[in-house]
Amino acid sequence: MKNIRNFCIIAHIDHGKSTLADRLLEFTKTVAQRDMKAQVLDDMDLEKEKGITIKSHAIQMDYVFEGEKYVLNLIDTPGHVDFSYEVSRSIASCEGALLIVDASQGIQAQTISNLYLAMNSNLTIIPVLNKIDLPHAMPEEVKDQIVDLTMCDREDIIHASGKEGKGIDKILEAIVRKVPAPSGDINKPLKALIFDSSYNSYRGIEVIFRVYDGVFRKGDKIKFVATGKDYIADEVGVLRLTKEPRDTVEAGDVGYLISGIKQAREVKVGDTITTVLNPTTDIVKGFEDVKPMVFAGIYPVETSDFEDLRDAMEKLQLNDASLVWEPETSAALGFGFRCGFLGMLHMEIIQERLEREFDQTVITTVPSVQFHAFDTSGVKHIINAPSEMLDPNKIHHIEEPYIKAQIITKADFVGPVISLCMDKRGTLQNQSYLTTDRVEIIFHMPLAEMVFDFFDKLKTISKGYASLDYELIGFRESNMVRMDIMLNSEPVDALSAIVHRDKAYAWGKKLCEKLKELLTRQQFEIAIQAAIGAKIIARETISAMRKDVTAKCYGGDISRKRKLLEKQKKGKKRMRQVGNVEIPQEAFMAVLKID
């Protein structure tokens, strides 16, 4: 065990984690030259297309140092704030972390956030200055920032370039010298922590675990503590580029288990695995429950696909433990699921994965956040969707979630960033200069205002320089109202939203205008209205397509034409009463397109 090292790579998005991981795999000859490709650990199409890591990936490397052979378990983690749950789980399985900072961009918000996650778990931090070969790199300035942040010595910062392969030997040497070997006892009863899993349609669920004590043997009868289920370990092994079966996986190591589990709900990330014959009494402390930030409904386009969508959601949840969902129904869309996501990018990725990996075409409703509504008798009701909102007469007050947003930007963009946050009902808490050119701004603002397009706007006004990290700080009282959208006086529950009263009028007007563009014209007039309770606050009308019924009347008395027009008018009136309006998928996402 003294020759095992478990470490992960943490950094802000786009600071070169996956490229550096490629070089480590190349240097240790874990991946043959012919199998080498850029971002070799990012095996999802979406990861390749978007150029970001979505899933943490574990891989084992062998490294010979000063005549001794070491086993290095590397976990490459995502950098985006929406996937921080993946990072926290990876950190729990390691003893050390490589903190990578881009020499041209310096320390950014997610660097700080991930570093604190690692420090709270008492990981050994190895600072690495990456991309030193870039012409606009600022190694000395960025080294000052790293020293300020991590309190390390300047000499400890390793200079590296993932692209050119510089400094890789020094990184591996630092891992062997500085990262402690895992603690654990090989003679104790088996104790292992599940930190990831995935679904294989041929072999059932593959569980990825870290062994703390004891030995995981092939053929053992094992037990999952939280679910209380027993299984036979058909195959255990370690994670190389492909899965490599072994007879045993010992304490301190990371491995995988296949035991023909078919039901997704039987595997819980954070659960403890032990043996049936000699169970451990010491249960591993699992992970904190994930706190979803954004809620949206996901519905199948065809109602008959509901059960298939449920299966797909269960399988996806295995691979992405931060997805939270429960069934719900909507008058407009039928049966579906209310899902909790960590952010807008997370929501977009889940929708893409459902379509690509499981062939599910889905409709996603307007994203919202969780509110707390207190009725007149003081009872708290949790509101995850506008449809759950209480009757206005029964509400005493409503509380909405607030976040602490930490924005790091260049000094030139401070004005626009502050005015954007003020516009989103934020209050400035602190503003400090990290260097002469980089400013850290702390705002308290409602999560509901950040859900839609805050991140995109922030990137636009700061020319891509600003970085954002946020955490939930609790609920505060706010003047929120439920705004309904009605088509021909019929409310469409999937388009309802909970908005701040001061913004409701502008919001309703823009949404009606947007829907007017998106809905197709019918043979009858369509009235699009936004309403708060019984009060209509905005209206747009889509005029009817007119069929010329008088075309066959040439000449003759005007009363003949009048008779035909009156008949048409009656028909249109009846059609309007019974005719239903087709709502395209774009209309449900119209809210996101509002400026």
XYZ file of C-alpha atoms in Angstrom:
595
model
C 0.000 0.000 0.000
C 2.921 2.365 0.626
C 3.487 2.542 -3.167
C -0.078 3.613 -4.069
C -0.877 7.285 -4.733
C -4.443 8.528 -5.334
C -4.718 12.044 -6.762
C -7.082 14.189 -8.810
C -6.605 17.194 -11.096
C -8.549 20.357 -10.224
C -8.670 23.697 -12.049
C -10.945 26.308 -13.584
C -12.617 25.368 -16.886
C -10.200 25.455 -19.850
C -6.945 25.604 -17.879
C -5.652 22.401 -19.483
C -6.553 19.567 -17.057
C -7.399 16.952 -19.688
C -4.387 17.808 -21.884
C -2.067 17.466 -18.893
C -3.725 14.137 -18.021
C -2.945 12.987 -21.608
C 0.756 13.789 -21.098
C 0.838 11.920 -17.767
C -0.684 8.845 -19.442
C 1.815 9.133 -22.321
C 4.827 9.592 -20.042
C 3.928 6.549 -17.904
C 3.188 4.547 -21.102
C -0.312 3.719 -19.789
C -1.720 4.449 -23.244
C 0.084 3.086 -26.296
C 1.106 5.698 -28.867
C -1.325 4.300 -31.439
C -4.279 4.655 -29.007
C -3.326 8.216 -28.095
C -5.711 10.994 -29.047
C -6.419 14.440 -27.632
C -8.364 14.373 -24.328
C -8.178 10.579 -24.232
C -10.184 10.369 -20.974
C -13.115 12.438 -22.312
C -14.933 9.549 -23.954
C -18.350 11.163 -24.459
C -19.203 12.749 -27.842
C -20.570 15.780 -26.019
C -17.269 16.286 -24.180
C -15.355 16.227 -27.457
C -17.775 18.615 -29.185
C -17.968 21.180 -26.405
C -14.313 20.806 -25.380
C -15.219 20.436 -21.704
C -15.031 17.577 -19.203
C -18.485 16.563 -17.966
C -17.667 13.361 -16.068
C -14.787 12.594 -13.717
C -12.630 9.811 -15.199
C -10.491 7.445 -13.133
C -7.457 5.655 -14.609
C -4.517 3.746 -13.114
C -0.879 4.306 -14.139
C 2.383 2.531 -13.245
C 5.427 4.705 -12.632
C 8.969 3.629 -11.753
C 10.805 6.129 -9.545
C 14.275 5.574 -8.110
C 14.045 1.859 -8.862
C 10.671 1.388 -7.124
C 7.358 0.773 -8.877
C 4.453 3.016 -7.873
C 0.752 2.685 -8.728
C -0.850 6.087 -9.423
C -4.652 6.393 -9.520
C -5.539 9.586 -11.393
C -9.010 11.167 -11.513
C -9.488 13.930 -14.107
C -12.315 16.227 -12.958
C -14.596 18.786 -14.695
C -13.880 22.506 -14.288
C -17.329 24.029 -14.794
C -19.250 25.186 -11.709
C -22.281 23.087 -12.788
C -20.291 19.869 -12.327
C -18.773 20.654 -8.930
C -20.547 17.609 -7.423
C -18.358 15.378 -9.632
C -15.306 17.212 -8.279
C -16.352 16.835 -4.615
C -16.834 13.059 -5.086
C -13.437 12.688 -6.768
C -11.766 14.641 -3.970
C -13.299 12.304 -1.368
C -11.521 9.359 -3.042
C -8.031 10.932 -3.098
C -5.177 11.985 -0.825
C -3.679 14.617 -3.115
C -4.636 17.102 -5.820
C -2.812 18.816 -8.680
C -4.002 22.438 -8.712
C -3.530 23.641 -12.274
C -3.451 27.348 -13.104
C -3.227 28.773 -16.630
C -0.124 31.012 -16.854
C -1.904 33.400 -19.248
C -5.229 33.716 -17.361
C -4.175 33.426 -13.731
C -6.382 32.335 -10.848
C -10.106 32.300 -11.611
C -13.242 31.754 -9.528
C -13.535 27.993 -9.954
C -9.820 27.545 -9.156
C -10.484 29.059 -5.725
C -13.706 27.100 -5.194
C -12.131 23.729 -6.118
C -9.061 24.489 -4.012
C -11.247 25.077 -0.933
C -13.088 21.804 -1.605
C -9.715 20.014 -1.634
C -8.410 21.825 1.463
C -11.565 20.958 3.439
C -10.831 17.287 2.723
C -7.200 17.750 3.912
C -5.701 16.896 0.520
C -2.042 17.597 -0.251
C -2.022 20.353 -2.885
C 0.635 20.376 -5.632
C 0.469 23.721 -7.534
C 1.207 23.511 -11.277
C 1.623 26.502 -13.588
C 0.383 25.273 -16.966
C 0.630 26.724 -20.518
C 3.976 28.467 -19.803
C 4.820 28.151 -23.532
C 2.099 30.645 -24.571
C 3.455 33.961 -25.905
C 1.240 35.992 -23.524
C 1.970 33.879 -20.413
C 2.692 35.851 -17.220
C 4.484 33.258 -15.058
C 5.847 35.613 -12.392
C 2.544 37.452 -11.818
C 0.536 34.224 -11.693
C 3.071 32.632 -9.320
C 2.464 35.554 -6.935
C -1.290 34.816 -7.092
C -0.722 31.087 -6.388
C 1.554 31.863 -3.408
C -1.074 34.270 -1.992
C -3.823 31.677 -2.398
C -2.126 28.438 -1.290
C 0.574 29.824 1.067
C 3.117 27.536 -0.653
C 6.769 28.364 -1.423
C 7.503 29.851 -4.847
C 9.990 27.014 -5.497
C 7.229 24.414 -5.020
C 5.261 25.650 -8.064
C 5.953 23.337 -11.014
C 6.249 24.907 -14.469
C 4.534 22.770 -17.097
C 3.043 22.759 -20.562
C 0.432 20.109 -21.319
C 0.719 20.813 -25.031
C 4.504 20.448 -25.278
C 4.937 17.921 -22.466
C 7.210 20.115 -20.324
C 7.507 19.474 -16.585
C 5.653 16.123 -16.624
C 8.539 14.269 -14.920
C 8.598 16.887 -12.133
C 4.841 16.521 -11.589
C 5.117 12.725 -11.254
C 8.087 13.083 -8.898
C 6.130 15.580 -6.739
C 3.154 13.168 -6.589
C 5.366 10.309 -5.371
C 7.267 12.466 -2.859
C 4.460 14.663 -1.486
C 1.127 12.833 -1.748
C 0.730 10.492 1.244
C 0.088 6.792 0.668
C -3.506 5.796 1.487
C -4.133 4.780 5.076
C -6.053 1.577 5.691
C -5.665 -1.946 6.999
C -5.564 -4.906 4.641
C -6.442 -7.298 7.506
C -9.667 -5.551 8.565
C -13.124 -6.471 7.141
C -13.808 -5.094 3.654
C -14.876 -1.437 3.596
C -15.253 0.297 0.199
C -16.970 3.499 -0.954
C -18.994 3.708 -4.186
C -18.077 6.996 -5.870
C -19.354 6.411 -9.412
C -21.291 3.945 -11.551
C -22.437 3.482 -15.126
C -24.872 1.301 -17.038
C -23.761 -1.370 -19.487
C -26.656 -2.923 -21.412
C -24.847 -6.305 -21.633
C -23.391 -6.684 -18.148
C -25.668 -4.612 -15.930
C -24.429 -1.830 -13.668
C -20.690 -1.252 -13.316
C -19.820 0.139 -9.886
C -16.623 2.148 -9.358
C -15.297 2.104 -5.794
C -12.363 3.015 -3.551
C -11.260 0.366 -1.007
C -10.462 1.753 2.471
C -9.882 -1.487 4.432
C -9.629 -5.185 3.619
C -9.447 -6.967 0.267
C -12.105 -7.091 -2.464
C -11.968 -10.639 -3.902
C -13.584 -12.011 -7.017
C -16.388 -14.431 -6.116
C -17.000 -12.929 -2.640
C -20.569 -12.494 -1.445
C -20.838 -8.754 -0.864
C -23.429 -6.410 0.586
C -24.398 -2.796 -0.142
C -25.006 -1.282 3.296
C -27.549 1.484 2.443
C -29.826 -0.711 0.310
C -29.118 -3.936 2.259
C -28.850 -5.981 -0.977
C -26.451 -8.945 -1.405
C -24.571 -9.797 -4.608
C -21.811 -12.089 -5.825
C -18.735 -10.210 -7.110
C -18.613 -11.774 -10.615
C -15.739 -9.566 -11.725
C -13.508 -7.074 -9.968
C -10.575 -5.207 -11.418
C -8.770 -1.925 -11.944
C -9.426 0.884 -14.404
C -6.762 1.149 -17.069
C -7.665 2.627 -20.456
C -10.024 -0.341 -20.568
C -11.227 -2.343 -17.570
C -8.601 -4.877 -16.432
C -9.953 -7.832 -14.390
C -8.003 -8.904 -11.261
C -8.553 -11.557 -8.598
C -8.258 -9.002 -5.790
C -8.398 -5.232 -5.293
C -6.717 -4.281 -2.014
C -7.018 -1.443 0.505
C -6.024 1.973 -0.837
C -6.804 1.094 -4.448
C -9.573 2.172 -6.851
C -11.417 -0.495 -8.842
C -14.641 -1.575 -10.517
C -17.209 -4.276 -9.750
C -19.604 -6.124 -12.050
C -22.186 -8.330 -10.376
C -25.105 -8.357 -12.807
C -27.108 -5.627 -11.025
C -29.973 -4.657 -13.323
C -31.970 -2.194 -11.185
C -30.528 1.321 -11.207
C -32.134 2.219 -7.863
C -30.094 -0.490 -6.086
C -26.841 1.451 -6.518
C -26.372 4.647 -4.542
C -23.294 6.822 -4.873
C -21.755 7.238 -1.399
C -22.876 3.771 -0.242
C -20.482 1.400 1.590
C -19.669 -2.093 0.231
C -18.712 -4.858 2.657
C -18.757 -8.671 2.721
C -21.708 -10.718 3.999
C -19.541 -13.160 6.026
C -17.376 -10.560 7.771
C -19.164 -7.188 7.585
C -17.495 -3.969 8.727
C -19.061 -2.009 11.575
C -17.403 1.209 10.435
C -19.531 2.738 7.675
C -17.831 5.215 5.311
C -19.240 8.720 5.619
C -20.927 9.191 2.228
C -21.336 12.442 0.321
C -23.532 15.369 1.190
C -26.845 15.248 -0.603
C -26.700 17.340 -3.734
C -28.574 20.664 -3.624
C -30.216 21.300 -6.986
C -30.207 24.962 -8.029
C -32.488 24.906 -11.086
C -35.732 22.979 -11.550
C -37.388 22.195 -14.871
C -39.951 19.723 -16.176
C -38.850 17.076 -18.694
C -41.701 15.472 -20.653
C -41.746 12.880 -23.452
C -43.055 14.228 -26.776
C -45.241 11.115 -27.060
C -47.084 10.353 -23.802
C -46.684 6.607 -24.465
C -42.882 6.968 -24.063
C -43.215 7.849 -20.351
C -41.936 4.464 -19.044
C -38.984 4.501 -21.487
C -38.104 7.991 -20.282
C -38.260 6.793 -16.651
C -35.776 3.984 -17.475
C -33.503 6.434 -19.266
C -33.593 8.836 -16.269
C -32.678 6.014 -13.859
C -29.735 4.930 -16.003
C -28.567 8.504 -16.432
C -28.756 9.092 -12.684
C -26.278 6.222 -12.174
C -23.748 8.067 -14.256
C -24.623 11.531 -12.984
C -25.459 11.433 -9.270
C -26.228 15.171 -9.183
C -29.447 14.692 -11.211
C -32.532 14.718 -8.966
C -35.998 13.917 -10.314
C -39.543 12.955 -9.370
C -42.689 12.275 -11.476
C -45.177 15.097 -12.084
C -48.107 15.806 -14.404
C -49.021 18.839 -16.442
C -52.383 19.653 -18.027
C -50.618 20.775 -21.221
C -47.936 18.098 -21.508
C -49.229 15.000 -19.703
C -46.931 12.809 -17.586
C -43.306 13.765 -17.081
C -40.634 14.460 -14.483
C -39.692 17.424 -12.348
C -35.903 17.497 -12.429
C -33.375 19.341 -10.292
C -30.117 20.451 -11.927
C -27.000 22.195 -10.663
C -27.212 24.898 -13.337
C -28.263 25.733 -16.885
C -25.314 23.968 -18.563
C -26.072 20.846 -16.522
C -29.690 20.999 -17.722
C -28.619 21.373 -21.351
C -26.171 18.435 -21.072
C -28.817 16.147 -19.494
C -31.277 16.967 -22.291
C -28.579 16.255 -24.919
C -27.582 12.980 -23.247
C -31.207 11.785 -23.073
C -31.543 12.394 -26.804
C -28.189 10.899 -27.827
C -27.652 7.991 -25.462
C -31.258 6.877 -24.979
C -33.037 8.162 -28.142
C -35.572 10.092 -26.026
C -37.030 13.199 -27.630
C -38.115 15.411 -24.761
C -39.770 18.756 -24.107
C -38.154 20.838 -21.365
C -40.263 23.432 -19.577
C -39.239 26.824 -18.262
C -36.528 26.460 -15.588
C -37.378 27.737 -12.106
C -35.907 27.602 -8.612
C -37.319 26.423 -5.282
C -39.385 28.923 -3.284
C -40.752 28.729 0.250
C -44.339 29.996 0.563
C -45.732 30.639 4.054
C -49.515 30.541 4.356
C -51.551 32.746 6.700
C -51.348 30.146 9.493
C -47.512 30.167 9.260
C -47.068 26.733 7.628
C -44.152 26.503 5.149
C -44.850 25.045 1.688
C -41.986 24.139 -0.662
C -42.733 25.333 -4.215
C -40.667 23.664 -6.960
C -42.960 24.550 -9.854
C -45.357 27.437 -10.591
C -48.263 24.955 -10.623
C -47.652 24.256 -6.899
C -48.038 27.920 -5.919
C -50.725 28.605 -3.287
C -53.784 30.772 -3.871
C -52.730 34.465 -3.519
C -55.353 34.990 -0.729
C -53.738 32.268 1.399
C -50.131 33.494 1.122
C -48.619 35.430 4.020
C -45.173 35.829 2.404
C -42.787 34.099 -0.002
C -39.058 33.496 0.454
C -36.674 32.943 -2.440
C -33.166 31.428 -2.442
C -30.213 33.822 -2.406
C -26.677 33.067 -3.511
C -23.285 34.552 -2.851
C -21.745 35.134 -6.284
C -17.989 35.512 -6.521
C -16.942 37.154 -9.799
C -13.314 37.638 -10.788
C -12.816 40.004 -13.736
C -10.350 42.397 -15.323
C -10.424 45.932 -13.904
C -11.733 47.378 -17.238
C -15.044 45.520 -16.891
C -15.911 46.327 -13.258
C -18.565 48.955 -14.208
C -20.575 46.772 -16.629
C -20.367 43.731 -14.295
C -21.678 45.708 -11.309
C -24.535 47.230 -13.339
C -25.485 43.736 -14.642
C -25.620 42.393 -11.055
C -27.633 45.435 -9.874
C -30.075 44.837 -12.725
C -30.491 41.261 -11.450
C -31.513 42.589 -7.994
C -28.055 41.932 -6.544
C -26.436 43.819 -3.654
C -22.699 44.484 -3.658
C -20.952 43.007 -0.600
C -17.274 43.432 -1.331
C -14.855 44.498 -4.039
C -11.134 43.778 -3.728
C -8.186 44.001 -6.110
C -6.318 40.692 -6.299
C -3.673 42.332 -8.519
C -3.546 45.749 -10.213
C -5.610 44.373 -13.079
C -7.839 41.701 -11.507
C -10.807 42.431 -9.255
C -12.859 40.090 -7.103
C -16.478 41.245 -6.677
C -18.826 39.560 -4.184
C -22.583 39.979 -4.675
C -25.630 38.616 -2.876
C -28.374 38.043 -5.419
C -31.522 35.937 -5.972
C -30.868 32.565 -7.584
C -33.983 33.024 -9.759
C -32.290 35.953 -11.532
C -29.187 33.886 -12.250
C -30.961 30.854 -13.634
C -31.592 32.111 -17.139
C -28.843 33.966 -18.937
C -26.701 35.604 -16.256
C -23.570 33.587 -17.054
C -23.876 34.242 -20.818
C -24.351 37.984 -20.264
C -21.449 38.098 -17.830
C -19.172 36.465 -20.404
C -20.417 38.841 -23.136
C -19.842 42.093 -21.244
C -16.425 40.968 -19.982
C -15.285 39.642 -23.406
C -15.044 36.163 -21.887
C -12.670 37.187 -19.074
C -14.967 37.140 -16.047
C -15.258 33.915 -14.092
C -18.120 33.049 -11.780
C -18.573 30.797 -8.791
C -21.597 30.773 -6.497
C -22.949 29.115 -3.376
C -26.381 29.087 -1.754
C -26.595 31.293 1.366
C -30.238 30.778 2.369
C -33.747 32.139 1.772
C -34.963 35.730 2.055
C -38.432 37.270 1.924
C -39.347 38.639 -1.486
C -42.343 40.016 -3.403
C -42.864 37.120 -5.825
C -46.001 36.468 -7.881
C -47.129 33.703 -10.183
C -47.602 34.861 -13.750
C -49.763 32.710 -16.042
C -49.788 32.692 -19.813
C -53.203 32.128 -21.372
C -54.023 31.176 -24.944
C -57.654 32.012 -25.770
C -58.379 32.333 -22.019
C -57.000 28.831 -21.312
C -53.949 28.889 -18.975
C -50.968 26.864 -20.240
C -49.392 25.564 -17.024
C -46.083 24.717 -18.701
C -45.520 28.400 -19.527
C -46.320 29.755 -16.051
C -43.469 31.372 -14.119
C -42.840 32.802 -10.659
C -41.414 36.309 -11.069
C -40.718 39.381 -8.964
C -43.677 41.784 -9.020
C -41.535 44.723 -10.189
C -40.432 42.774 -13.260
C -43.709 40.994 -14.013
C -45.123 43.620 -16.419
C -42.038 43.872 -18.613
C -41.577 40.097 -18.469
C -45.206 39.362 -19.427
C -45.140 41.832 -22.333
C -41.915 40.406 -23.774
C -43.098 36.824 -23.392
C -46.382 37.550 -25.191
C -44.462 39.222 -28.038
C -42.098 36.245 -28.255
C -44.966 33.747 -28.336
C -46.664 35.764 -31.082
C -43.587 35.142 -33.257
C -43.393 31.437 -32.418
C -47.010 30.235 -32.580
C -48.353 29.339 -36.019
C -51.434 31.186 -37.314
C -54.720 29.274 -37.254
C -58.069 29.641 -39.003
C -59.214 31.520 -35.889
C -57.892 34.439 -33.876
C -55.582 33.560 -30.942
C -55.360 35.840 -27.904
C -52.104 35.520 -25.942
C -52.410 37.027 -22.475
C -50.178 37.290 -19.421
C -52.052 37.393 -16.123
C -51.301 37.740 -12.425
C -54.268 36.149 -10.672
C -57.351 37.585 -12.390
C -55.558 40.702 -13.649
C -54.422 40.705 -17.300
C -51.104 42.560 -17.578
C -50.218 42.083 -21.263
C -51.880 40.934 -24.466
C -50.939 40.112 -28.038
C -53.298 38.844 -30.756
C -52.479 36.502 -33.613
C -54.973 37.336 -36.341
C -56.809 34.534 -38.130
C -55.842 33.252 -41.550
C -58.672 34.443 -43.793
C -60.211 32.194 -46.385
C -62.040 34.172 -49.069
C -65.542 32.663 -48.878
C -67.017 35.296 -51.204
C -64.820 34.264 -54.141
C -67.665 32.304 -55.777
C -70.041 35.322 -55.690
C -69.543 37.355 -58.827
C -71.866 40.318 -59.039
C -75.297 39.909 -57.435
C -76.701 41.439 -54.308
C -74.446 42.421 -51.365
C -76.730 40.455 -48.997
C -75.462 37.165 -50.535
C -71.890 38.089 -49.632
C -72.973 39.307 -46.192
C -74.740 35.984 -45.546
C -71.587 33.992 -46.392
C -69.389 36.269 -44.252
C -71.775 35.952 -41.271
C -71.732 32.176 -41.675
C -67.910 32.222 -41.696
C -67.901 34.440 -38.600
C -70.073 31.930 -36.705
C -67.841 29.053 -37.794
C -64.725 30.915 -36.618
C -66.357 31.641 -33.268
C -67.209 27.954 -32.782
C -63.759 26.905 -33.995
C -62.185 29.225 -31.458
C -64.175 27.561 -28.674
C -63.242 23.999 -29.629
C -60.018 24.518 -31.615
C -56.794 23.942 -29.690
C -53.559 25.763 -30.325
C -50.503 23.679 -31.219
C -47.560 24.854 -29.108
C -44.139 24.144 -30.643
C -41.154 23.064 -28.461
C -39.447 26.456 -29.045
C -42.353 28.206 -27.318
C -41.623 26.422 -24.023
C -38.058 27.702 -24.145
C -39.118 31.201 -25.299
C -38.514 32.528 -21.807
C -34.796 31.849 -22.200
C -34.644 33.981 -25.333
C -36.059 37.085 -23.620
C -33.442 39.806 -23.330
